[in-house]
């Protein structure tokens, strides 16, 4: 548990925490959207992270290099385009806890999961089910169901959706273990979130992988809400594959280039794969040979030459993560979200119910809350907050997600949210 004892519901105390925060300088690296003459209290980094200041210049540089160098930019741009994806590799490696050959930046999240399922969902008559959580993000359900149908099976039978078994709609390890004990023999793939988008529950990737592997299932993870949020150790977890988007905690802009992870132990296998020339070995790619000579590791899953204008923001953003370090960010995040939780529990418990688990290791930055008075009151609070420049987000049917992001949010922001909820309570 976070040491809640020193928390205080007072603006001066919150500001003192911010002054003492070793990561406080990073806030200035971001553009905070305005609300009147001040900045918004932006607690929506789980949905779209803020723009790093350096992104604009990075994009202008690429446009200049294109204008100045045209085709020669592939080799001579400030950040040469041919090997551009390597410039983000180290940053990604650090963020997700992988070896360099295990990660690649490409495409978007749903596309990457489809490409990875081509390789890792190999259904047979006896074993063709996919296990996901009930209430999964629609895209994840869509991709799993359509892959099942693509292979000639019926999602009504082969898509197993595990029900929540805990009060806030969260899922215990025991429930996952039980589901695998019951269905494991027919499950080809466990496709699980690192952090569940609606409840904010963080899962133990290594433990789920172990359970899945013990039943002969492949273990893959959607890290949309985990990448840049919790301290990941994908390589050590032993999971088979993972993918994530880069516009949430990774702050790389709307529709940013996503990421993929393939565990090193698969590097030498000849997995079935959809292939394209960018997945070829860089040394021989331009020899234009007829046969596919695979690049080592995750790079082999690349199909096309990447969109440089879309990779530039990811490069800029990952530099900030590298400077701050995931461990320090997670340490601040635990305390920041711990403060928000404490404010809600001790001062707003009559208004808000927290759905996210209270154990720090079972959550990331996000707290999902429900307004006790019901959906209408929830909408009213959400609209009141938005009108007052306090940005969370709303997910149907009745959940508000609030996520202090440790790169740019402050203790003062958490306090401001609590004050705004208090003001709304006073006027209803
Ligand atoms: C944000 C999110 C997505 C979005 O998918 P895109 O392919 O980036 O549009 C998918 N799945 C989950 C779990 C998400 O949180």
Coordinates of C-alpha atoms and ligand atoms in Angstrom, one line a residue:
X1 CA 0.0 0.0 0.0
X2 CA 1.1 3.6 -0.6
X3 CA 1.9 5.4 2.6
X4 CA -1.2 7.5 2.8
X5 CA -0.5 8.9 6.2
X6 CA 1.2 12.1 5.1
X7 CA -1.4 13.1 2.5
X8 CA -3.3 16.3 3.1
X9 CA -6.3 17.8 1.4
X10 CA -4.9 21.3 1.0
X11 CA -3.6 23.2 -2.0
X12 CA -0.4 24.4 -0.3
X13 CA 0.5 20.9 0.7
X14 CA -0.1 19.7 -3.0
X15 CA 2.1 22.5 -4.3
X16 CA 4.9 21.7 -1.9
X17 CA 4.8 18.1 -3.2
X18 CA 5.1 19.4 -6.7
X19 CA 8.1 21.6 -5.8
X20 CA 9.8 18.6 -4.3
X21 CA 9.1 16.3 -7.2
X22 CA 12.3 15.3 -9.0
X23 CA 10.4 15.0 -12.3
X24 CA 8.7 18.4 -12.0
X25 CA 10.7 19.8 -15.0
X26 CA 9.1 17.5 -17.5
X27 CA 5.7 19.3 -17.3
X28 CA 7.4 22.2 -19.2
X29 CA 8.2 19.9 -22.1
X30 CA 4.5 19.6 -22.8
X31 CA 1.8 21.9 -24.2
X32 CA -1.0 22.1 -21.7
X33 CA -4.3 23.0 -23.4
X34 CA -5.6 26.3 -22.3
X35 CA -8.7 26.9 -20.2
X36 CA -9.3 30.7 -20.1
X37 CA -6.1 32.2 -18.9
X38 CA -4.8 29.1 -17.2
X39 CA -4.0 25.6 -18.3
X40 CA -6.6 22.8 -18.2
X41 CA -6.4 20.2 -15.4
X42 CA -5.7 17.5 -18.0
X43 CA -6.3 14.1 -16.5
X44 CA -7.0 12.3 -19.8
X45 CA -3.6 11.0 -20.8
X46 CA -5.1 7.5 -20.9
X47 CA -7.0 8.6 -24.0
X48 CA -4.7 11.0 -25.7
X49 CA -1.4 12.1 -24.2
X50 CA -0.4 15.8 -24.5
X51 CA 1.9 17.1 -27.2
X52 CA 5.6 17.3 -26.3
X53 CA 6.9 20.8 -27.2
X54 CA 9.7 19.3 -29.3
X55 CA 7.2 17.6 -31.8
X56 CA 6.5 20.7 -33.8
X57 CA 10.2 21.4 -34.6
X58 CA 10.8 17.7 -35.3
X59 CA 8.0 17.7 -37.9
X60 CA 9.2 20.9 -39.5
X61 CA 12.7 19.4 -39.7
X62 CA 11.4 16.5 -41.6
X63 CA 9.4 18.7 -43.9
X64 CA 12.6 20.8 -44.5
X65 CA 14.6 17.7 -45.2
X66 CA 12.1 16.4 -47.6
X67 CA 12.0 19.8 -49.4
X68 CA 15.8 20.1 -49.4
X69 CA 16.9 16.6 -50.0
X70 CA 14.0 14.7 -51.5
X71 CA 15.0 11.1 -52.2
X72 CA 18.4 11.7 -50.7
X73 CA 16.7 12.2 -47.3
X74 CA 16.6 8.4 -47.0
X75 CA 20.3 8.5 -46.3
X76 CA 21.1 12.2 -45.5
X77 CA 18.2 13.6 -43.5
X78 CA 19.1 14.8 -40.0
X79 CA 17.5 11.5 -39.0
X80 CA 17.9 9.4 -42.0
X81 CA 14.6 7.8 -43.1
X82 CA 15.9 4.3 -44.1
X83 CA 17.0 3.3 -40.6
X84 CA 14.5 5.6 -38.9
X85 CA 12.7 3.0 -36.9
X86 CA 16.0 2.2 -35.2
X87 CA 15.9 5.6 -33.6
X88 CA 12.9 4.7 -31.6
X89 CA 14.0 1.1 -30.8
X90 CA 16.1 1.9 -27.7
X91 CA 13.3 4.0 -26.2
X92 CA 10.7 1.4 -26.8
X93 CA 13.0 -1.3 -25.4
X94 CA 13.3 0.7 -22.1
X95 CA 9.6 1.4 -21.9
X96 CA 8.4 -2.2 -22.3
X97 CA 11.3 -4.0 -20.8
X98 CA 12.5 -5.9 -23.9
X99 CA 15.6 -6.8 -25.8
X100 CA 16.3 -4.6 -28.9
X101 CA 15.5 -7.3 -31.4
X102 CA 12.1 -7.9 -29.7
X103 CA 10.4 -4.6 -30.5
X104 CA 9.5 -2.7 -33.6
X105 CA 7.4 0.5 -34.2
X106 CA 5.0 0.0 -37.0
X107 CA 1.4 0.4 -38.1
X108 CA -1.4 0.9 -35.6
X109 CA -2.5 -1.2 -32.7
X110 CA -5.3 -3.3 -34.2
X111 CA -3.3 -3.8 -37.4
X112 CA -0.4 -5.1 -35.3
X113 CA -2.5 -7.5 -33.3
X114 CA -4.0 -8.9 -36.5
X115 CA -0.5 -9.4 -38.0
X116 CA 0.7 -11.1 -34.7
X117 CA -2.4 -13.3 -34.6
X118 CA -1.5 -14.5 -38.1
X119 CA 1.6 -15.9 -36.6
X120 CA 0.5 -16.8 -33.1
X121 CA -3.1 -17.9 -33.5
X122 CA -2.8 -21.2 -35.2
X123 CA -6.1 -23.0 -34.4
X124 CA -6.7 -26.7 -34.8
X125 CA -9.9 -28.7 -34.5
X126 CA -9.1 -29.6 -30.9
X127 CA -7.7 -26.2 -29.9
X128 CA -9.1 -23.1 -31.5
X129 CA -10.6 -20.9 -28.8
X130 CA -9.3 -17.5 -27.8
X131 CA -9.7 -16.4 -24.2
X132 CA -10.3 -12.6 -23.6
X133 CA -12.0 -10.7 -20.8
X134 CA -15.7 -9.9 -21.0
X135 CA -16.2 -6.2 -21.8
X136 CA -12.9 -6.0 -23.7
X137 CA -12.2 -2.9 -25.8
X138 CA -14.4 -3.4 -28.9
X139 CA -11.5 -3.5 -31.3
X140 CA -9.9 -6.4 -29.4
X141 CA -13.2 -8.4 -29.4
X142 CA -13.6 -7.6 -33.1
X143 CA -10.1 -8.8 -34.0
X144 CA -10.4 -12.0 -32.0
X145 CA -13.9 -12.8 -33.4
X146 CA -12.9 -12.0 -37.0
X147 CA -9.7 -14.1 -36.7
X148 CA -11.8 -17.0 -35.4
X149 CA -14.2 -16.7 -38.3
X150 CA -11.3 -16.3 -40.8
X151 CA -10.1 -19.7 -39.7
X152 CA -13.5 -21.2 -40.2
X153 CA -14.7 -21.4 -36.6
X154 CA -17.6 -19.8 -34.8
X155 CA -16.9 -17.1 -32.2
X156 CA -20.1 -18.1 -30.4
X157 CA -18.3 -21.2 -29.4
X158 CA -14.6 -20.3 -29.8
X159 CA -14.5 -16.8 -28.2
X160 CA -14.4 -17.3 -24.5
X161 CA -15.1 -14.1 -22.5
X162 CA -14.2 -14.3 -18.9
X163 CA -16.6 -12.6 -16.5
X164 CA -15.4 -10.2 -13.9
X165 CA -15.6 -11.8 -10.4
X166 CA -14.7 -8.8 -8.2
X167 CA -17.0 -6.0 -7.0
X168 CA -15.6 -3.2 -9.2
X169 CA -15.9 -5.3 -12.3
X170 CA -12.3 -6.5 -12.0
X171 CA -10.9 -10.0 -12.5
X172 CA -9.0 -12.1 -10.0
X173 CA -6.0 -14.3 -10.8
X174 CA -8.1 -17.1 -9.4
X175 CA -10.8 -16.6 -12.0
X176 CA -8.2 -16.7 -14.8
X177 CA -6.7 -19.8 -13.3
X178 CA -10.1 -21.4 -13.0
X179 CA -11.0 -20.5 -16.6
X180 CA -7.7 -22.0 -17.9
X181 CA -8.2 -25.2 -15.8
X182 CA -11.7 -25.5 -17.3
X183 CA -11.1 -24.5 -20.9
X184 CA -7.3 -24.5 -21.3
X185 CA -7.3 -27.7 -23.4
X186 CA -9.2 -26.0 -26.2
X187 CA -7.7 -22.5 -25.8
X188 CA -5.2 -21.7 -28.6
X189 CA -4.5 -18.1 -27.4
X190 CA -5.0 -16.0 -24.3
X191 CA -5.2 -12.4 -25.4
X192 CA -5.1 -10.3 -22.3
X193 CA -4.8 -6.6 -21.5
X194 CA -1.8 -5.3 -19.6
X195 CA -4.1 -2.6 -18.0
X196 CA -7.9 -3.0 -18.7
X197 CA -9.1 0.2 -20.4
X198 CA -12.4 0.5 -18.5
X199 CA -11.6 -0.5 -14.9
X200 CA -7.9 0.5 -15.0
X201 CA -6.9 -2.9 -13.5
X202 CA -3.3 -3.9 -14.1
X203 CA -2.5 -7.6 -14.6
X204 CA 0.5 -9.6 -13.8
X205 CA 1.8 -10.4 -17.3
X206 CA 4.3 -13.0 -16.1
X207 CA 1.8 -14.9 -14.0
X208 CA -0.8 -15.0 -16.7
X209 CA 1.8 -16.1 -19.2
X210 CA 2.8 -18.9 -16.9
X211 CA -0.7 -20.1 -16.4
X212 CA -1.4 -20.0 -20.1
X213 CA 1.8 -21.8 -21.1
X214 CA 1.1 -24.5 -18.4
X215 CA -2.1 -25.3 -20.4
X216 CA -0.3 -25.2 -23.7
X217 CA -1.8 -21.9 -24.8
X218 CA 0.0 -19.0 -26.4
X219 CA 0.0 -15.8 -24.3
X220 CA -0.3 -12.4 -26.1
X221 CA -1.0 -9.0 -24.5
X222 CA -2.6 -5.7 -25.6
X223 CA -0.7 -3.0 -23.8
X224 CA -2.6 0.0 -25.1
X225 CA -3.1 1.2 -21.5
X226 CA 0.1 -0.3 -20.1
X227 CA 2.9 1.1 -22.3
X228 CA 4.4 4.2 -20.7
X229 CA 2.1 3.7 -17.7
X230 CA 3.4 0.7 -15.7
X231 CA 6.9 -0.7 -15.4
X232 CA 6.8 -3.6 -17.9
X233 CA 9.3 -6.4 -18.2
X234 CA 8.1 -8.2 -21.3
X235 CA 11.2 -10.2 -22.0
X236 CA 11.4 -11.6 -18.5
X237 CA 7.6 -12.2 -18.4
X238 CA 8.1 -14.8 -21.2
X239 CA 4.9 -13.7 -23.0
X240 CA 4.9 -14.6 -26.7
X241 CA 3.9 -11.3 -28.2
X242 CA 2.4 -7.9 -27.4
X243 CA 1.3 -4.7 -29.1
X244 CA 0.4 -1.2 -28.0
X245 CA -0.6 2.2 -29.4
X246 CA 1.5 5.3 -28.8
X247 CA -1.0 8.1 -28.5
X248 CA -2.1 7.3 -24.9
X249 CA 0.6 7.4 -22.2
X250 CA 3.3 7.5 -24.9
X251 CA 2.2 11.0 -26.0
X252 CA 3.0 10.6 -29.7
X253 CA -0.1 12.1 -31.2
X254 CA -3.5 11.0 -32.6
X255 CA -3.2 7.8 -34.6
X256 CA 0.6 7.6 -33.8
X257 CA 2.7 4.7 -35.0
X258 CA 2.1 1.7 -32.7
X259 CA 4.5 -0.9 -31.3
X260 CA 4.9 -4.6 -31.4
X261 CA 6.9 -7.2 -29.3
X262 CA 7.8 -10.7 -30.3
X263 CA 9.7 -12.7 -27.7
X264 CA 13.3 -13.5 -28.7
X265 CA 12.7 -17.3 -28.4
X266 CA 10.5 -17.0 -31.5
X267 CA 13.2 -15.3 -33.5
X268 CA 14.6 -18.4 -35.1
X269 CA 11.4 -20.2 -35.6
X270 CA 9.8 -20.1 -39.0
X271 CA 6.4 -18.8 -37.9
X272 CA 3.8 -18.2 -40.6
X273 CA 3.6 -14.5 -41.2
X274 CA 2.3 -11.9 -43.6
X275 CA 5.4 -10.5 -45.2
X276 CA 6.5 -7.4 -47.1
X277 CA 9.9 -6.0 -48.2
X278 CA 10.4 -3.9 -45.0
X279 CA 10.6 -7.2 -43.1
X280 CA 13.7 -8.2 -45.1
X281 CA 17.2 -8.1 -43.8
X282 CA 18.4 -4.5 -44.1
X283 CA 21.7 -5.6 -45.5
X284 CA 20.2 -7.2 -48.6
X285 CA 16.8 -5.5 -48.8
X286 CA 17.8 -3.3 -51.8
X287 CA 19.3 -6.2 -53.7
X288 CA 15.7 -6.8 -54.8
X289 CA 16.1 -10.5 -54.7
X290 CA 13.0 -12.7 -55.3
X291 CA 13.2 -14.6 -52.0
X292 CA 12.4 -13.2 -48.6
X293 CA 15.4 -13.0 -46.3
X294 CA 13.9 -12.2 -42.9
X295 CA 15.3 -9.5 -40.7
X296 CA 16.2 -10.8 -37.3
X297 CA 13.5 -10.5 -34.6
X298 CA 10.4 -8.4 -34.5
X299 CA 11.6 -6.3 -37.5
X300 CA 10.6 -9.2 -39.8
X301 CA 6.9 -8.3 -39.2
X302 CA 7.3 -4.9 -40.8
X303 CA 5.5 -4.7 -44.2
X304 CA 6.1 -1.2 -45.6
X305 CA 8.5 1.6 -45.3
X306 CA 7.3 3.6 -42.3
X307 CA 5.6 7.0 -42.2
X308 CA 8.4 9.3 -41.1
X309 CA 6.1 12.2 -40.3
X310 CA 4.3 9.9 -37.9
X311 CA 7.4 8.4 -36.4
X312 CA 9.0 11.8 -35.6
X313 CA 6.6 12.5 -32.6
X314 CA 7.3 9.0 -31.3
X315 CA 11.0 9.7 -31.4
X316 CA 10.7 13.0 -29.6
X317 CA 8.3 11.5 -27.0
X318 CA 10.5 8.5 -26.3
X319 CA 13.5 10.8 -25.6
X320 CA 11.5 12.2 -22.7
X321 CA 10.8 8.7 -21.4
X322 CA 14.4 7.8 -21.7
X323 CA 15.4 10.9 -19.7
X324 CA 12.8 10.4 -17.0
X325 CA 13.1 6.6 -16.8
X326 CA 10.1 4.3 -16.4
X327 CA 11.1 3.3 -12.8
X328 CA 11.0 7.0 -11.6
X329 CA 7.8 7.6 -13.6
X330 CA 6.1 4.7 -12.0
X331 CA 7.3 5.7 -8.5
X332 CA 5.8 9.1 -9.0
X333 CA 2.7 7.7 -10.6
X334 CA 2.0 5.4 -7.6
X335 CA 2.1 8.4 -5.3
X336 CA 0.2 10.7 -7.5
X337 CA -2.7 8.3 -8.2
X338 CA -2.4 7.2 -4.5
X339 CA -3.0 10.9 -3.5
X340 CA -6.0 11.1 -5.9
X341 CA -7.4 7.9 -4.5
X342 CA -6.9 9.1 -0.9
X343 CA -8.7 12.4 -1.7
X344 CA -11.7 10.6 -3.2
X345 CA -11.9 8.0 -0.4
X346 CA -11.6 10.4 2.5
X347 CA -13.4 13.4 1.2
X348 CA -15.7 12.4 -1.7
X349 CA -16.7 8.9 -0.7
X350 CA -20.3 9.9 -0.6
X351 CA -20.2 11.0 -4.3
X352 CA -17.7 8.6 -6.0
X353 CA -17.1 4.9 -5.9
X354 CA -13.7 3.8 -7.2
X355 CA -13.7 0.7 -9.4
X356 CA -10.0 0.3 -9.9
X357 CA -8.3 -2.0 -7.5
X358 CA -6.7 -0.3 -4.5
X359 CA -3.5 -2.5 -4.4
X360 CA -0.9 -0.4 -6.2
X361 CA 0.5 -3.4 -8.2
X362 CA -3.0 -4.0 -9.6
X363 CA -3.4 -0.6 -11.2
X364 CA -1.6 2.1 -13.2
X365 CA -2.1 5.8 -13.3
X366 CA -5.9 5.6 -14.0
X367 CA -8.6 5.5 -11.5
X368 CA -12.1 4.6 -12.8
X369 CA -14.9 6.0 -10.8
X370 CA -18.7 5.7 -10.8
X371 CA -21.0 8.4 -9.4
X372 CA -23.0 6.8 -6.7
X373 CA -26.2 8.7 -7.6
X374 CA -26.3 7.0 -11.1
X375 CA -25.7 7.7 -14.7
X376 CA -27.5 11.0 -15.0
X377 CA -25.6 12.5 -12.0
X378 CA -22.4 11.0 -13.5
X379 CA -23.0 12.9 -16.8
X380 CA -23.8 16.0 -14.9
X381 CA -20.6 15.8 -12.9
X382 CA -18.6 15.0 -16.0
X383 CA -20.0 18.0 -17.9
X384 CA -19.5 20.3 -14.9
X385 CA -15.8 19.3 -14.7
X386 CA -15.3 19.7 -18.4
X387 CA -16.9 23.2 -18.3
X388 CA -14.5 24.1 -15.5
X389 CA -11.4 22.9 -17.4
X390 CA -11.0 19.6 -15.5
X391 CA -10.6 16.9 -18.2
X392 CA -11.3 13.3 -17.5
X393 CA -13.1 11.0 -19.9
X394 CA -16.4 9.3 -20.0
X395 CA -17.0 5.7 -21.0
X396 CA -20.5 4.3 -21.3
X397 CA -22.5 3.3 -19.5
X398 CA -21.4 5.2 -16.4
X399 CA -17.7 5.2 -15.9
X400 CA -15.4 8.3 -15.6
X401 CA -11.7 7.7 -16.1
X402 CA -9.2 10.0 -14.4
X403 CA -5.5 9.5 -15.1
X404 CA -2.8 11.7 -13.6
X405 CA 0.2 11.2 -16.0
X406 CA 3.4 11.4 -14.1
X407 CA 5.3 13.2 -16.9
X408 CA 3.1 16.3 -16.8
X409 CA 0.5 16.0 -14.1
X410 CA 0.9 17.5 -10.6
X411 CA -0.4 16.9 -7.1
X412 CA -2.0 20.2 -7.6
X413 CA -4.1 18.8 -10.5
X414 CA -5.4 15.9 -8.3
X415 CA -6.3 18.5 -5.6
X416 CA -8.0 20.7 -8.3
X417 CA -10.1 17.7 -9.4
X418 CA -11.2 17.0 -5.9
X419 CA -12.1 20.7 -5.3
X420 CA -14.2 20.7 -8.5
X421 CA -16.1 17.6 -7.5
X422 CA -16.7 19.2 -4.1
X423 CA -18.0 22.4 -5.8
X424 CA -20.3 20.3 -8.0
X425 CA -21.6 18.4 -4.9
X426 CA -22.3 21.8 -3.2
X427 CA -24.5 23.0 -6.0
X428 CA -26.5 19.9 -6.6
Ligands
LIG1 C1 -7.0 2.5 -27.4 C2 -7.2 1.0 -27.6 C3 -7.4 0.5 -28.9 C4 -7.4 1.3 -30.1 O1 -7.0 0.6 -31.3 P1 -6.4 1.4 -32.5 O2 -6.0 0.3 -33.4 O3 -5.2 2.2 -32.0 O4 -7.4 2.3 -33.1 C5 -7.5 -0.9 -29.0 N1 -7.6 -1.7 -27.9 C6 -7.4 -1.2 -26.7 C7 -7.5 -2.1 -25.5 C8 -7.3 0.2 -26.5 O5 -7.2 0.7 -25.2

